[in-house]
Short mmCIF file of C-alpha atoms and ligand atoms in Angstrom, two decimals:
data_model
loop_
_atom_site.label_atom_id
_atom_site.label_comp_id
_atom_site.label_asym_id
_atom_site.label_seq_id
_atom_site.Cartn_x
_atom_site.Cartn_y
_atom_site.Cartn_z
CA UNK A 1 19.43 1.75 0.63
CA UNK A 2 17.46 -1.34 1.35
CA UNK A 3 17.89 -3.87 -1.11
CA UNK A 4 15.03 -5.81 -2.62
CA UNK A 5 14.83 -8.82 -4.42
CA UNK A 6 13.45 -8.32 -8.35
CA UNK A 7 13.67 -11.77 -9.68
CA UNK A 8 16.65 -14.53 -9.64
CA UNK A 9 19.79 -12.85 -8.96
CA UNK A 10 18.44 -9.34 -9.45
CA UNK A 11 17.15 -6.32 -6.95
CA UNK A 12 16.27 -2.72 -6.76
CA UNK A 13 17.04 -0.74 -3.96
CA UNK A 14 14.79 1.44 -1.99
CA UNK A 15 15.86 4.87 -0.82
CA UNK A 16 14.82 6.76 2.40
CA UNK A 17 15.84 10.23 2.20
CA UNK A 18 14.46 13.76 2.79
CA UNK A 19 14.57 15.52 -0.45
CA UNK A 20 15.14 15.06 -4.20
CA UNK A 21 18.96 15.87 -4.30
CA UNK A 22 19.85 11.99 -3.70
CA UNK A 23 17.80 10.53 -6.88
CA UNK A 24 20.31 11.55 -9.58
CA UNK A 25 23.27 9.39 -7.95
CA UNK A 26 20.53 6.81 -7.64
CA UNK A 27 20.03 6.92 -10.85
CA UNK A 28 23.18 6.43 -12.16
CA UNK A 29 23.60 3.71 -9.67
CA UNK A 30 21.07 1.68 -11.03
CA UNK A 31 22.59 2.57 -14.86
CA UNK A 32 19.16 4.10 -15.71
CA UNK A 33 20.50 7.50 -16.68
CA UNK A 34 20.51 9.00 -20.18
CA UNK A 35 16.97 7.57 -20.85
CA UNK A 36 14.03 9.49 -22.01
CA UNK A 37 11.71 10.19 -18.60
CA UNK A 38 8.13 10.65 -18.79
CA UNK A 39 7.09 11.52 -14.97
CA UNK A 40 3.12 10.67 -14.04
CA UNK A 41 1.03 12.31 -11.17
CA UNK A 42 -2.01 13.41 -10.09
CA UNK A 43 -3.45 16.86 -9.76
CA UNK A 44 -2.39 17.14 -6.23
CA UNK A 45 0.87 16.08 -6.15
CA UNK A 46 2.38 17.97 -9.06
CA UNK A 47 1.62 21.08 -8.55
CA UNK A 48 3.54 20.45 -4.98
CA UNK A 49 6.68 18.30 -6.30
CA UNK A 50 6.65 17.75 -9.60
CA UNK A 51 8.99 20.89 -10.47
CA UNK A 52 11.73 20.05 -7.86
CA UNK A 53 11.41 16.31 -9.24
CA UNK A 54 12.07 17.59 -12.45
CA UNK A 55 15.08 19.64 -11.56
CA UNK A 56 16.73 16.55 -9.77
CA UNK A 57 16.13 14.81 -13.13
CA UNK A 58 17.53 16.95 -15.28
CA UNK A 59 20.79 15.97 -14.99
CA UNK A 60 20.20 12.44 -15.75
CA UNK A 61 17.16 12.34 -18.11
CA UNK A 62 17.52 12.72 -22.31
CA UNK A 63 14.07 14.26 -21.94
CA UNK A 64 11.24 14.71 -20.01
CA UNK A 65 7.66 14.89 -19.93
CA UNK A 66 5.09 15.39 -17.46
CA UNK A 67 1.17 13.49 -17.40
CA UNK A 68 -0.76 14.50 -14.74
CA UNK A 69 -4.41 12.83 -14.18
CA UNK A 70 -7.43 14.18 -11.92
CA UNK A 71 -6.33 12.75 -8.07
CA UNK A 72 -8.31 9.91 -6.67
CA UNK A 73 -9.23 6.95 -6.99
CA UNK A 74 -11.67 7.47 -9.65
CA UNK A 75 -9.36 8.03 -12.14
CA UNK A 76 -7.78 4.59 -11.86
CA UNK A 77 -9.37 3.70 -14.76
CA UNK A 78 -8.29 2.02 -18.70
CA UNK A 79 -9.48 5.63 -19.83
CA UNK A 80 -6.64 7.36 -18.07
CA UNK A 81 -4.23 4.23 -18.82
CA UNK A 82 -4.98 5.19 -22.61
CA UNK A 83 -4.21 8.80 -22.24
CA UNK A 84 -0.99 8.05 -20.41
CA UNK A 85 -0.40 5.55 -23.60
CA UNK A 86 -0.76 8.31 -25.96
CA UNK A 87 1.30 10.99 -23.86
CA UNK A 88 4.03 8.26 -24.28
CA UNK A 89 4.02 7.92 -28.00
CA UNK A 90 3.69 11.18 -28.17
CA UNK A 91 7.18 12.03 -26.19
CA UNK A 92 8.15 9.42 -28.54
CA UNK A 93 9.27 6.77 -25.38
CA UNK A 94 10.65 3.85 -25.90
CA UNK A 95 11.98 0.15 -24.70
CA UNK A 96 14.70 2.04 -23.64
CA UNK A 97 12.79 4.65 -21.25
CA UNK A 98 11.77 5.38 -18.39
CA UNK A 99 8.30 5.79 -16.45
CA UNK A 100 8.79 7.56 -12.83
CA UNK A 101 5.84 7.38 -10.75
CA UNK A 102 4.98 10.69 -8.61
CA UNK A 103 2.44 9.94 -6.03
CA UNK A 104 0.41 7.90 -3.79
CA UNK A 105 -1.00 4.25 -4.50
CA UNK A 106 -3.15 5.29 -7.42
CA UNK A 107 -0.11 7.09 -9.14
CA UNK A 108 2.36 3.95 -8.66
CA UNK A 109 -0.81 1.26 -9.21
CA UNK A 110 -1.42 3.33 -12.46
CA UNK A 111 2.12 4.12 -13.71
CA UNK A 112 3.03 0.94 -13.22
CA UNK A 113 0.86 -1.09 -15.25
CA UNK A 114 1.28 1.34 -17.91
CA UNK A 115 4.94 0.56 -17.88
CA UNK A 116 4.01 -3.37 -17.41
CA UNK A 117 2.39 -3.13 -20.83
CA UNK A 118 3.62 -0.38 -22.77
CA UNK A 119 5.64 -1.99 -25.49
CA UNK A 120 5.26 -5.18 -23.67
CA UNK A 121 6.78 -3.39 -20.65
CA UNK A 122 9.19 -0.93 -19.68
CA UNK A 123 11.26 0.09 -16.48
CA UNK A 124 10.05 2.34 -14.31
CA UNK A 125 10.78 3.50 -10.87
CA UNK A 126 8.40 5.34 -7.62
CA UNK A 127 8.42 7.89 -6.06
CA UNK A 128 5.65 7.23 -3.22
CA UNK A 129 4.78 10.20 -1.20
CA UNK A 130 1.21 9.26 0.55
CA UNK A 131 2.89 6.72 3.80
CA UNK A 132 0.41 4.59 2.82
CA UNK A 133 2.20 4.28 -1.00
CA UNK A 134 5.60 4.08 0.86
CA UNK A 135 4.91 1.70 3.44
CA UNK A 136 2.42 -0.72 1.65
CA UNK A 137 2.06 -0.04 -2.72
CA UNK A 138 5.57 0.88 -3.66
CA UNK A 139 6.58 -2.31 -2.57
CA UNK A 140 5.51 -5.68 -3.87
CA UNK A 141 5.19 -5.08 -7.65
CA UNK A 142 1.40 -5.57 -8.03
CA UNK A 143 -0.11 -2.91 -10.35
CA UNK A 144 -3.52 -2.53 -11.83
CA UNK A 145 -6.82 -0.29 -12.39
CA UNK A 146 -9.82 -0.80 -11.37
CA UNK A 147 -12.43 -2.25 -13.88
CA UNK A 148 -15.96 -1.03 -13.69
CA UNK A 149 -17.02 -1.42 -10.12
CA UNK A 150 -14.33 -4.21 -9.33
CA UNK A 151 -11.32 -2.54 -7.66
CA UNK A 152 -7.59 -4.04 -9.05
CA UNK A 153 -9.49 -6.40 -11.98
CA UNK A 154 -6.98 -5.75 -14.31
CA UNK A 155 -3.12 -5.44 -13.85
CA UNK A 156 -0.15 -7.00 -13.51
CA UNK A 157 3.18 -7.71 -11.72
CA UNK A 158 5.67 -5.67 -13.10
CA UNK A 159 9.07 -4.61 -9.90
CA UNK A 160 10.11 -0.77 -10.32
CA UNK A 161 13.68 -0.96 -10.86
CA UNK A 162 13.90 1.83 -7.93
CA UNK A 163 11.79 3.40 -5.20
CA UNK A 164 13.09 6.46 -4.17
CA UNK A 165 11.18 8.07 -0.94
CA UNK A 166 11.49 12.02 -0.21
CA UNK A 167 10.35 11.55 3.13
CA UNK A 168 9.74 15.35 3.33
CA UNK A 169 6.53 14.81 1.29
CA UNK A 170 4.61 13.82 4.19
CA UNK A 171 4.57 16.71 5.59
CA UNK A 172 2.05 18.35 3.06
CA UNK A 173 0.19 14.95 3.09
CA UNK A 174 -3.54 15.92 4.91
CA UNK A 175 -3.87 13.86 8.34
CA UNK A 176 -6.46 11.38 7.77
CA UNK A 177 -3.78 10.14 4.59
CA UNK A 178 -1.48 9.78 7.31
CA UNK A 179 -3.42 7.65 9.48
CA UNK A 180 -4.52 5.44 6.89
CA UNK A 181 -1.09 4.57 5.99
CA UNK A 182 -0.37 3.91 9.94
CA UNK A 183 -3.24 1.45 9.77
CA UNK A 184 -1.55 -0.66 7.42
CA UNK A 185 1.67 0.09 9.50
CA UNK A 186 -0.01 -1.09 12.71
CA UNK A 187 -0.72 -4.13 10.09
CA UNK A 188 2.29 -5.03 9.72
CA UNK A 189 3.79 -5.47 13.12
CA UNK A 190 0.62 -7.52 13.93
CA UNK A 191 1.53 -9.41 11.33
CA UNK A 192 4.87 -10.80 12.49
CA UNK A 193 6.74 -7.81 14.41
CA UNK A 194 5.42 -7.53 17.76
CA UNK A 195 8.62 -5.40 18.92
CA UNK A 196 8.02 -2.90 16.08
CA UNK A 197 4.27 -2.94 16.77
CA UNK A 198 5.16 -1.88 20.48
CA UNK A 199 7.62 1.11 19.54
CA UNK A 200 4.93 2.04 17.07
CA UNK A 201 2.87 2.60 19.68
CA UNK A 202 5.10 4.08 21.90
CA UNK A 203 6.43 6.92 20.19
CA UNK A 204 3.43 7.92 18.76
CA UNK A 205 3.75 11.63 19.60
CA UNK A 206 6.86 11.81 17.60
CA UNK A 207 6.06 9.54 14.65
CA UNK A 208 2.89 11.80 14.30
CA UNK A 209 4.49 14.77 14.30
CA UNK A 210 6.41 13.47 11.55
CA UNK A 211 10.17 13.07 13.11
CA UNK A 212 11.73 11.99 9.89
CA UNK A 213 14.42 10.10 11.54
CA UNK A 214 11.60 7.85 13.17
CA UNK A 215 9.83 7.91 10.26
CA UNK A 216 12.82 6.56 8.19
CA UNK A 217 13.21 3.52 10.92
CA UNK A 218 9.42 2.45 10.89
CA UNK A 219 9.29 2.90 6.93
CA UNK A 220 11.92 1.12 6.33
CA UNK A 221 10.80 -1.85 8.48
CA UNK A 222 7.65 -2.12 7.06
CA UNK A 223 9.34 -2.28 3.31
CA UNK A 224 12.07 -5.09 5.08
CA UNK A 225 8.68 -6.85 6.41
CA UNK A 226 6.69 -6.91 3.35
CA UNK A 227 9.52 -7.54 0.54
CA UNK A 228 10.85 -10.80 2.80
CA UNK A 229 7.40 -11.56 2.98
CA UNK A 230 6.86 -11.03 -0.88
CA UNK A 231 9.85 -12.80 -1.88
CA UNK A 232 9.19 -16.10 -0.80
CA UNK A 233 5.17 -15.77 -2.26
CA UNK A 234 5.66 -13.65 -4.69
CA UNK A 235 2.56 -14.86 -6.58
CA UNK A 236 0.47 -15.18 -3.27
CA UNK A 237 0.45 -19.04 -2.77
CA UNK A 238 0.75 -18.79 0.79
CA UNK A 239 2.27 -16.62 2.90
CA UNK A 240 1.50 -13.38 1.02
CA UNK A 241 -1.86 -14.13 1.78
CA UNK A 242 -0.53 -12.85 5.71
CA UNK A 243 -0.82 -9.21 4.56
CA UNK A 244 -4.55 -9.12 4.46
CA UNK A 245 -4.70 -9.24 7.97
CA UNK A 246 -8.13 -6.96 8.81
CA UNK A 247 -8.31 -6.84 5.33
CA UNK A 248 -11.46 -9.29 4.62
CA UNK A 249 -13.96 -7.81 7.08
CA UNK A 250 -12.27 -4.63 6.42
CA UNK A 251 -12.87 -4.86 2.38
CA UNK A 252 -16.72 -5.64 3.58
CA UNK A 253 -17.10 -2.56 5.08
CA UNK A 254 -15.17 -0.26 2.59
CA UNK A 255 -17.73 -1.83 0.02
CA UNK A 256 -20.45 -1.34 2.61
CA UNK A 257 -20.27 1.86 3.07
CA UNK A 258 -19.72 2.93 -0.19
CA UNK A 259 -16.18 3.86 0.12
CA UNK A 260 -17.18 7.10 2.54
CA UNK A 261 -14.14 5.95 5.12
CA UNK A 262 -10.82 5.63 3.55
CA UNK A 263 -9.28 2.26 3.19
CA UNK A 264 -6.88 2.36 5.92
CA UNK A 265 -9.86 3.24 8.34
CA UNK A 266 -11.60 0.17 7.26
CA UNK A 267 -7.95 -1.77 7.53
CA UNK A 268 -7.73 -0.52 11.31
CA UNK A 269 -12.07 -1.61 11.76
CA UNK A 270 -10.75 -4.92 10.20
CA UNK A 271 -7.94 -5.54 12.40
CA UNK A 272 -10.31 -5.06 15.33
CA UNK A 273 -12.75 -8.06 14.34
CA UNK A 274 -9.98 -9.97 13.83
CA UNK A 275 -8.47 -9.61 16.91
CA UNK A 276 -11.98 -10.24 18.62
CA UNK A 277 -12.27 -13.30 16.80
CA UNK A 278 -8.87 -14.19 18.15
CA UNK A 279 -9.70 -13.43 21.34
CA UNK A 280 -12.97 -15.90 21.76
CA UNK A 281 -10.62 -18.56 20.37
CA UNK A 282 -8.46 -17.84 23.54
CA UNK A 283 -5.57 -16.86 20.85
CA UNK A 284 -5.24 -13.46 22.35
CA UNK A 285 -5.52 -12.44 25.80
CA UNK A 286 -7.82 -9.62 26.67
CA UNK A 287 -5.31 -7.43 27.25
CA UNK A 288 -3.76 -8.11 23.59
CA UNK A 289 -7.46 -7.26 22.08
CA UNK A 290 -7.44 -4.23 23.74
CA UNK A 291 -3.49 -3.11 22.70
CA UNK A 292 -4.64 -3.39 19.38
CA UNK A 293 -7.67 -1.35 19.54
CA UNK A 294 -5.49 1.05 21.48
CA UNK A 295 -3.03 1.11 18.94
CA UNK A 296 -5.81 1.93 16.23
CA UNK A 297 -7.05 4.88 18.37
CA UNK A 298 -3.16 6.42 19.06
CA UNK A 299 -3.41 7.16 15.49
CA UNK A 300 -6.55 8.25 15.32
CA UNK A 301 -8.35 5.46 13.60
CA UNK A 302 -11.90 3.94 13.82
CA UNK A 303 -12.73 0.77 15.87
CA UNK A 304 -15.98 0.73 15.05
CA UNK A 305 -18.66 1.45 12.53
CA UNK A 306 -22.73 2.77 12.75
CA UNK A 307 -25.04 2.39 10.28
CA UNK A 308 -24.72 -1.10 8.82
CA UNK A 309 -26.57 -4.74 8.91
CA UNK A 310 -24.30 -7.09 10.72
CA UNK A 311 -26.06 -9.62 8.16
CA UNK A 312 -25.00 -7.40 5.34
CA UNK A 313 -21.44 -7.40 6.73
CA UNK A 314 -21.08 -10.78 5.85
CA UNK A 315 -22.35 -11.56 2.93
CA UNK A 316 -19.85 -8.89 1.22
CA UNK A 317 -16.95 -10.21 3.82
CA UNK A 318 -18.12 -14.08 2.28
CA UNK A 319 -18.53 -12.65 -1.30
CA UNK A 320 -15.19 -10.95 -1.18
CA UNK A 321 -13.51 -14.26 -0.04
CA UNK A 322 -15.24 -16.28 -3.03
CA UNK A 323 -12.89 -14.61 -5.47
CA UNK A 324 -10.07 -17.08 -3.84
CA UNK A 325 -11.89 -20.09 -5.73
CA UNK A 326 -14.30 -20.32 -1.92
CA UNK A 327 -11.68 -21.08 0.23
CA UNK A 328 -12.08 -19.56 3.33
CA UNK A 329 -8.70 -17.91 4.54
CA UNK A 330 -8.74 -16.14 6.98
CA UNK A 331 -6.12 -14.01 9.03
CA UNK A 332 -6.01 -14.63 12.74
CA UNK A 333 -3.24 -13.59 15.10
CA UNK A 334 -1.56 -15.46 18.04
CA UNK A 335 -0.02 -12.73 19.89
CA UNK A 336 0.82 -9.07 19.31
CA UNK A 337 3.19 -10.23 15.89
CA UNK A 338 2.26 -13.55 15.09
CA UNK A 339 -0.51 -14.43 12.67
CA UNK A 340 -1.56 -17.41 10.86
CA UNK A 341 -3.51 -18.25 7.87
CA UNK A 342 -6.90 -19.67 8.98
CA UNK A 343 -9.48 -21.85 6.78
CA UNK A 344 -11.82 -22.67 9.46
CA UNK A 345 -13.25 -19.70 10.72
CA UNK A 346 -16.75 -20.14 11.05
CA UNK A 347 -20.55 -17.79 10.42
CA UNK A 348 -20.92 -17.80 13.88
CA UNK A 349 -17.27 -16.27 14.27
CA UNK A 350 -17.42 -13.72 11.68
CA UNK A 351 -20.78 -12.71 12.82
CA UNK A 352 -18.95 -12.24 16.52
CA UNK A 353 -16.22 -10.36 15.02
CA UNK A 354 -18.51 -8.20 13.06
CA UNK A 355 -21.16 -7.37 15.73
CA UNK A 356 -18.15 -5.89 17.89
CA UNK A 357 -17.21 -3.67 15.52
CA UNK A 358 -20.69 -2.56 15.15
CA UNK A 359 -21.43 -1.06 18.52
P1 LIG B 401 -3.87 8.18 -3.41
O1 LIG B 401 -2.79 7.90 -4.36
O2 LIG B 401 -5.20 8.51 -3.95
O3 LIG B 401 -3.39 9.37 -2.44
C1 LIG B 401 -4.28 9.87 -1.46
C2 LIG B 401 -4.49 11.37 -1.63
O4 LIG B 401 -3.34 12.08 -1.19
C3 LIG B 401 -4.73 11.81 -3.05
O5 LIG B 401 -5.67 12.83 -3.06
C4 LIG B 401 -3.37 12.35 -3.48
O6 LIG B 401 -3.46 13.30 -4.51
C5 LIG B 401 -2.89 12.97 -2.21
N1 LIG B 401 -1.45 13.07 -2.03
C6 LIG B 401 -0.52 12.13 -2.32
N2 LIG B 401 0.68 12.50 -1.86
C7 LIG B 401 0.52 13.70 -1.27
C8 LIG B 401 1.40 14.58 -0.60
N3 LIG B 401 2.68 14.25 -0.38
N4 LIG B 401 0.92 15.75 -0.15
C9 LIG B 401 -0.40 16.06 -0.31
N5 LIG B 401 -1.28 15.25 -0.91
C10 LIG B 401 -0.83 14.08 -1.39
O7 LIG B 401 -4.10 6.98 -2.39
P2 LIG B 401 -3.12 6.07 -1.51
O8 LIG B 401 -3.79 5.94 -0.21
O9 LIG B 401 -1.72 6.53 -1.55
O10 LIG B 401 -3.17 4.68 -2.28
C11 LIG B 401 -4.38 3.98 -2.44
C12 LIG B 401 -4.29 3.13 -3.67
O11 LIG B 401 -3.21 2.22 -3.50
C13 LIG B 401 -5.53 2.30 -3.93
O12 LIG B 401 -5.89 2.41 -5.27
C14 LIG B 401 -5.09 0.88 -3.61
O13 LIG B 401 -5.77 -0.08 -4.39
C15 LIG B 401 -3.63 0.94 -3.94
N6 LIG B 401 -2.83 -0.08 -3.23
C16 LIG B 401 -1.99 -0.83 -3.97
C17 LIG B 401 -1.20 -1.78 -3.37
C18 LIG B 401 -0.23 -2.58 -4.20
O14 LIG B 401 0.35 -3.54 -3.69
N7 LIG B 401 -0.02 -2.23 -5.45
C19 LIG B 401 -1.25 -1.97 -1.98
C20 LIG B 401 -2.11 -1.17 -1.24
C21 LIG B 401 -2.90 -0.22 -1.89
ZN1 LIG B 402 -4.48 -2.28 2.62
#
């Protein structure tokens, strides 16, 4: 497994296998065994996994109960946090147990900050299986709900003590799940991996038709990229901020249009304006803009976006940026794997960036 840093001298290792068999040794491994297990997923994923989860727990697990919520993301919510809450008192959990998240990013985001605040916090491990959740959420330790209309307003950091990734789940995941997640993967070698953002791209027939041994290999680098990257900013004073790259336009248009494309399409829209914007600096080359816009369209993702005000585009990109006390950051890139924090990116920019993605 990959090993993770926690905090000081400790770390949890991430798994990439394909099936359950390999979680009970895990398990063990990590001394969590002979706890009381309480497993939480959504009404998707359990009636596909949750049963062969169950059965690889068994031989490790005191007990074991099962909460399953309504999928999506409107159930990440203090309401379902609260049921959860009293499922767990009700199994009769404890400081000792043991919360194992079944799912995607709501699942983990959800089950985690229930353990981070169930008797002042508990352990508790994931189980991604949306690529998105195993590429991006698993990893990082930020959990939360949404509160009102204000996605992530409440949470907090709390490491599993394990992610364990059945990469054979992906292969009931729908395709437009599975492109979101490779936006976030085409992120991440933009980011700082140009290599890995070219073999991405290049073995794009096999990744999408989900050769697990490729899968493993790309996976895993994007956990390596984002837990070196978390561990020196764990608390986002700097680097961390890297990994919104085509995130801030990208937010503006998920808001925008009222969450009808899915958040890694925005991501891959985002990505796009930012490389524009890189581009009239005379950071990127033409030919980089348009390997990144390529890249987006291998895996079947939007570059662009009808229907909206380029004036409306950014106001909610400048409003989403306020929330970072109205300093500007932005995310430009250097080259296909090199990025940079930004603080001077202008209207007039923005506006450029924007009105490309708007054609
Ligand atoms: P999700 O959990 O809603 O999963 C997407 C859909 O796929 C759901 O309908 C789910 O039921 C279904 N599904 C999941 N696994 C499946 C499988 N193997 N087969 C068939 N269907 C399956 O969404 P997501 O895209 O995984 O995650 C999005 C969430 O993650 C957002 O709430 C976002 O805020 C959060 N997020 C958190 C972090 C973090 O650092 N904590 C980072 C990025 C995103
Ligand atoms: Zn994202």
């Amino acid at each position: 497994p990959l090993q993770v840093k926690r905090s000081g001298d400790f770390y949890y290792p991430i798994y990439f296998e394909e099936g359950f068999e390999a979680l009970a040794d895990a398990i063990r491994t990590e001394g969590l065994d002979g706890r009381k297990m309480c497993i939480v997923s959504d009404t998707n994923v359990a009636p596909l996994y949750a049963d062969s989860l169950k059965s690889a727990l068994s031989s490790v697990a005191s007990s074991i109960s099962l909460f399953v919520f309504e999928a999506g993301e409107k159930s990440k919510h203090l309401r379902t946090v609260q049921d959860l809450y009293e499922k767990l008192i009700e199994s009769e959990l404890d400081r000792k147990s043991l919360i194992v998240a079944l799912g995607g990013g709501v699942v983990g985001d959800l089950a985690g900050f229930s353990a981070a605040t169930y008797l002042r916090g508990i352990d508790f491990i994931q189980v991604p299986t949306t690529l998105l959740a195993q590429v991006d959420s698993s990893v990082g330790g930020k959990t939360g709900v949404d509160f009102n209309q204000y996605k992530n307003m409440v949470g907090a950091f709390h490491q599993p003590r394990l992610v364990y990734m059945n990469l054979q789940t992906l292969k009931s995941l729908p395709d437009m799940q599975f492109a979101c997640g490779m936006g976030e993967v085409l992120k991440t070698g933009l980011i700082c991996d140009g290599t890995f953002y070219h073999f991405v791209c290049k073995h794009q027939k096999n990744i999408q038709a989900l050769d697990l041994e490729l899968l493993a290999q790309m996976i895993r680098r994007c956990c390596e990229i984002k837990a070196g990257v978390v561990e020196r900013d764990p608390k986002e004073q700097g680097e961390r901020a890297l990994l919104n790259l085509g995130h801030t336009i990208g937010h503006a248009v998920e808001k925008l249009m009222d969450f009808q494309l899915l958040h890694g399409q925005c991501v891959a829209i985002g990505l796009v304006a930012a490389a524009f914007i890189s581009m009239k600096r005379g950071l990127l080359t033409e030919n980089e803009y348009q390997q990144i816009r390529t890249g987006c369209e291998l895996y079947c993702l939007p570059v662009h976006v009808s229907g909206l005000d380029p004036q409306k585009v950014l106001a909610a990109t400048k409003k989403d940026k306020k929330m970072e006390q109205g300093s500007i950051k932005f995310i430009l890139m250097d080259g296909i794997g090199k990025s940079f924090i930004d603080r001077s990116v202008t209207d007039e920019e923005l506006l450029s960036g924007i009105q490309e993605i708007l054609q």
